[in-house]
PDB file of C-alpha atoms in Angstrom:
ATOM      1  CA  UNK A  29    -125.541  64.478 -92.378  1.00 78.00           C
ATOM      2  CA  UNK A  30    -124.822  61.116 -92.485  1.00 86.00           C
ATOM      3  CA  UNK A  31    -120.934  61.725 -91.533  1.00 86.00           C
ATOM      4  CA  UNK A  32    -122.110  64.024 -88.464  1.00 88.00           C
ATOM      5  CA  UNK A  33    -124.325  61.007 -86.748  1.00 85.00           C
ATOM      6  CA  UNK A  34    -121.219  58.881 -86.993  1.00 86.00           C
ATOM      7  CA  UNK A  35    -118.841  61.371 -85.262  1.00 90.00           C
ATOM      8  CA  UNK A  36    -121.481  61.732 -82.462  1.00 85.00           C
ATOM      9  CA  UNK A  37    -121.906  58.339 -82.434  1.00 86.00           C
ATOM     10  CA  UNK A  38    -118.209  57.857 -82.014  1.00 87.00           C
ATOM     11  CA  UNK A  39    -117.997  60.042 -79.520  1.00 92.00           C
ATOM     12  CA  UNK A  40    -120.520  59.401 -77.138  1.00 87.00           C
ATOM     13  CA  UNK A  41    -119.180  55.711 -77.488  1.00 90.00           C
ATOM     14  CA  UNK A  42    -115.703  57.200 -76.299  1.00 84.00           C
ATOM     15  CA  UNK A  43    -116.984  59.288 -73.585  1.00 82.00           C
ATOM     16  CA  UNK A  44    -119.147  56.197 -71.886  1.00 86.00           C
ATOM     17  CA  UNK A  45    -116.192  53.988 -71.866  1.00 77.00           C
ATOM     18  CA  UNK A  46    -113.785  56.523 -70.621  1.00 77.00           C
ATOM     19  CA  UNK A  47    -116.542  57.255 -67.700  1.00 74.00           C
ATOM     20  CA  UNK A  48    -116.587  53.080 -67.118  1.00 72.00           C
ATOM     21  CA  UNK A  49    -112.546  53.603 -66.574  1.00 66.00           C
ATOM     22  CA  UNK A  50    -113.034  56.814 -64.599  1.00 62.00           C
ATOM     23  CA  UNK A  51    -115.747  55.183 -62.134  1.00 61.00           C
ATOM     24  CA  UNK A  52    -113.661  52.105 -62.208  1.00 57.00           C
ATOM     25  CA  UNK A  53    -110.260  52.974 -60.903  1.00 51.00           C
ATOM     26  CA  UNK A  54    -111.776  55.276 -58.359  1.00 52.00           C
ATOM     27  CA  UNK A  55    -114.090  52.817 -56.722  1.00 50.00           C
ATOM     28  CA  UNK A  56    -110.975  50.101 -56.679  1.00 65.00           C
ATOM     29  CA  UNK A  57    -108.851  52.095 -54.880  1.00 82.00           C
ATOM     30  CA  UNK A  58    -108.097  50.679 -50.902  1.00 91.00           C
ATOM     31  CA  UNK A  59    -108.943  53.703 -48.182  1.00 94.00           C
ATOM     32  CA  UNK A  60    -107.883  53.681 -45.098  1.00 96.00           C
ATOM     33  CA  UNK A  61    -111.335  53.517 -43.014  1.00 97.00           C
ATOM     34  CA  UNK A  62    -109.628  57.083 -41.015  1.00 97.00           C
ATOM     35  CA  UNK A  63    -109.862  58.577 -44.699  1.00 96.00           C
ATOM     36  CA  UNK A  64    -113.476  58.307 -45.595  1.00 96.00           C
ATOM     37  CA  UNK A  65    -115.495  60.708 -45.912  1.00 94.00           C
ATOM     38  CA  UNK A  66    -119.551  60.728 -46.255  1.00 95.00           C
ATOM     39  CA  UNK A  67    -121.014  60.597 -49.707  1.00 93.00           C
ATOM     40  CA  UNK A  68    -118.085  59.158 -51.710  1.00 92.00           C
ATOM     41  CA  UNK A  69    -118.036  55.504 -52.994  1.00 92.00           C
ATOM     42  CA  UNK A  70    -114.829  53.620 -52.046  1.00 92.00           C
ATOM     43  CA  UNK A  71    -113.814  50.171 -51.037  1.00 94.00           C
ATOM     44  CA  UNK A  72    -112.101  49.350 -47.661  1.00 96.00           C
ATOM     45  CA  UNK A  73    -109.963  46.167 -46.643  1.00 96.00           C
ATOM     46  CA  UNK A  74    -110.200  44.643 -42.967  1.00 97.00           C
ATOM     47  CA  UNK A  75    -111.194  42.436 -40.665  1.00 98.00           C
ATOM     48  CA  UNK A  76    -114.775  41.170 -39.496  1.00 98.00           C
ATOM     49  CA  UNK A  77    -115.437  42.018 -35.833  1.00 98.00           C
ATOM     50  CA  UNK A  78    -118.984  42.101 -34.890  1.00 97.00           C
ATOM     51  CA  UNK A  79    -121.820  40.685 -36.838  1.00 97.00           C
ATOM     52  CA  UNK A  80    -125.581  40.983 -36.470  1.00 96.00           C
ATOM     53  CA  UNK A  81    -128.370  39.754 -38.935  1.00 95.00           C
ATOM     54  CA  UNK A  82    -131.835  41.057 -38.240  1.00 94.00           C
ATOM     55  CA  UNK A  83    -134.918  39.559 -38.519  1.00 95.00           C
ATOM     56  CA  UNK A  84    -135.659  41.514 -41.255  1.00 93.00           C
ATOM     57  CA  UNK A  85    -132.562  40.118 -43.684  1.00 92.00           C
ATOM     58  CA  UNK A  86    -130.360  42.872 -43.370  1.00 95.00           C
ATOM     59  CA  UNK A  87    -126.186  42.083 -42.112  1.00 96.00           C
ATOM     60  CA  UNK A  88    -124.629  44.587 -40.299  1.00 97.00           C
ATOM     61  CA  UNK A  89    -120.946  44.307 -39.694  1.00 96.00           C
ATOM     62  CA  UNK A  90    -118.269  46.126 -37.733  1.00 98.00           C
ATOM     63  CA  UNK A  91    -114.962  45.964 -40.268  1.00 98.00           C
ATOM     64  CA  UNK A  92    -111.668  47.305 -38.659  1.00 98.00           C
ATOM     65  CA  UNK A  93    -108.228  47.870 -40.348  1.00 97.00           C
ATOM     66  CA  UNK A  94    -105.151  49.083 -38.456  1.00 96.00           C
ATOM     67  CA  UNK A  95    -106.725  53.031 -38.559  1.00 97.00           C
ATOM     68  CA  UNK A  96    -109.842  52.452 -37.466  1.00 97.00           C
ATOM     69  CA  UNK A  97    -113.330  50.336 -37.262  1.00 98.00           C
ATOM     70  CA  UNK A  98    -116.414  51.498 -39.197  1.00 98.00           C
ATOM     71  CA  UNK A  99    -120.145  50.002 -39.195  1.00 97.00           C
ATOM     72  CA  UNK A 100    -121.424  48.459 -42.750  1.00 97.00           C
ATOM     73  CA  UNK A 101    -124.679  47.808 -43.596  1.00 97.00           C
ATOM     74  CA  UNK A 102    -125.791  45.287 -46.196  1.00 96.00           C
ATOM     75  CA  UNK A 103    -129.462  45.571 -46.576  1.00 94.00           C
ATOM     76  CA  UNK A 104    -131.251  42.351 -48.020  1.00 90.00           C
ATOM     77  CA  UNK A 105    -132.437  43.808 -51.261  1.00 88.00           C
ATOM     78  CA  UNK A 106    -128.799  44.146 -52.303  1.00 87.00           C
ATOM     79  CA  UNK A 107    -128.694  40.863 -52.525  1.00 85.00           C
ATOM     80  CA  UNK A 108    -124.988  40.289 -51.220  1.00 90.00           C
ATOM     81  CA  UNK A 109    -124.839  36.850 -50.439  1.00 88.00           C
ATOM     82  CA  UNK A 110    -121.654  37.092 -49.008  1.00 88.00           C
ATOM     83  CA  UNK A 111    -122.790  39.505 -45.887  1.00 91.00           C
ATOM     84  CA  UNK A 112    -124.847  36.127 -44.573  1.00 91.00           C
ATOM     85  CA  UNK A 113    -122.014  33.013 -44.341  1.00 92.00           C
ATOM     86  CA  UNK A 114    -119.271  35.506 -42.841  1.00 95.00           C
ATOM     87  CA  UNK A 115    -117.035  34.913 -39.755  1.00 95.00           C
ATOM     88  CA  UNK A 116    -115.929  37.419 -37.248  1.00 96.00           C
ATOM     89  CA  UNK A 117    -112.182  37.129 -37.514  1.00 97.00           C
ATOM     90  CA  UNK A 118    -112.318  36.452 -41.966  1.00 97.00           C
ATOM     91  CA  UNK A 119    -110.389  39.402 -43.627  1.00 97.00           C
ATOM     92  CA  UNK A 120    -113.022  41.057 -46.333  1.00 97.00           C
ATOM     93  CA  UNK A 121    -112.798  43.907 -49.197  1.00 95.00           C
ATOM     94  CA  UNK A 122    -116.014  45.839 -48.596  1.00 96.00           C
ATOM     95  CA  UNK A 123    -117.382  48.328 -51.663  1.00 94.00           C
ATOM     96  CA  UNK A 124    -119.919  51.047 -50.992  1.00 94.00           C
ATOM     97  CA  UNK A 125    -121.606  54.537 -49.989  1.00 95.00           C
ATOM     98  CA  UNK A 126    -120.088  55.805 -47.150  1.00 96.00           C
ATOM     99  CA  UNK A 127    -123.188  57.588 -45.114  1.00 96.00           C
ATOM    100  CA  UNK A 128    -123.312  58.879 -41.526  1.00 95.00           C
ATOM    101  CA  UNK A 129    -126.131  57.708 -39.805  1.00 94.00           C
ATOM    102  CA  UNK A 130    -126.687  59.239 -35.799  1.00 95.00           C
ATOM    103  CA  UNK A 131    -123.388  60.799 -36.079  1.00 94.00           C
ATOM    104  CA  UNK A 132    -121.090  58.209 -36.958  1.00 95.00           C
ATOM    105  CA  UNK A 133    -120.230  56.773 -40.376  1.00 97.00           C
ATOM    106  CA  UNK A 134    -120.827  53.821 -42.273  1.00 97.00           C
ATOM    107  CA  UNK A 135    -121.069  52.233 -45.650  1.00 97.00           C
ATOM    108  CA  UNK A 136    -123.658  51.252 -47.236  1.00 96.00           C
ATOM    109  CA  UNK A 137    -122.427  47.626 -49.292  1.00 96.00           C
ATOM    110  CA  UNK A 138    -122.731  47.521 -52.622  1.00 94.00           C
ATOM    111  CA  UNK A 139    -119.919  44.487 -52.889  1.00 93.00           C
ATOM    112  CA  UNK A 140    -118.366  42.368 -50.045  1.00 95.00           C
ATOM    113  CA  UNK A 141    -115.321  39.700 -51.032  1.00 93.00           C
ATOM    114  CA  UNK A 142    -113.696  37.300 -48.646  1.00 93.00           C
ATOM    115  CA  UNK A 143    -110.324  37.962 -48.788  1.00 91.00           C
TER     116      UNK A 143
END
């Protein structure tokens, strides 16, 4: 019996860590804004072109690269520093949900890095 926990042990401890890889490598991969497609989770490169803060905390930015420009939202409970001390112009990796919202998409930041 003893021998059987171990094995499941083992493997449950080999299928988390290959899921960490899995999620990983799929979330670091660079779409081209064009690509993306609502519901999956995917990290886009560009530039900063419009940005609005509201009153109630949340950043929204407009983040271009040479295929297109898409809308992301950083609401304030994500706590994404980064969305507040930005500079239209500042080249920025953006990570999150890509959602459509009144017929057009956006994402929904989970992660945004200067570049």
């Amino acid at each position: 019996m003893e021998k059987i926990v171990k094995i499941a042990l083992l493997i449950a401890i080999a299928g988390i860590a290959m899921l960490f890889f899995v999620t990983k490598s799929f979330s670091e991969e660079v779409v081209k804004i064009q690509d993306l497609k609502t519901g999956q989770v995917s990290t886009i490169k560009g530039m900063v072109t419009d940005i609005y803060i509201s009153r109630d905390g949340h950043a929204f930015l407009k983040v271009a690269d040479n295929t297109a420009e898409i809308s992301v939202v950083a609401f304030k409970s994500s706590n994404i520093e980064q969305a507040y001390s930005l500079e239209i112009g500042e080249e920025v990796s953006v990570l999150g949900r890509v959602e459509e919202y009144k017929g057009s998409l956006e994402i929904i930041a989970k992660e945004i890095k200067l570049l």
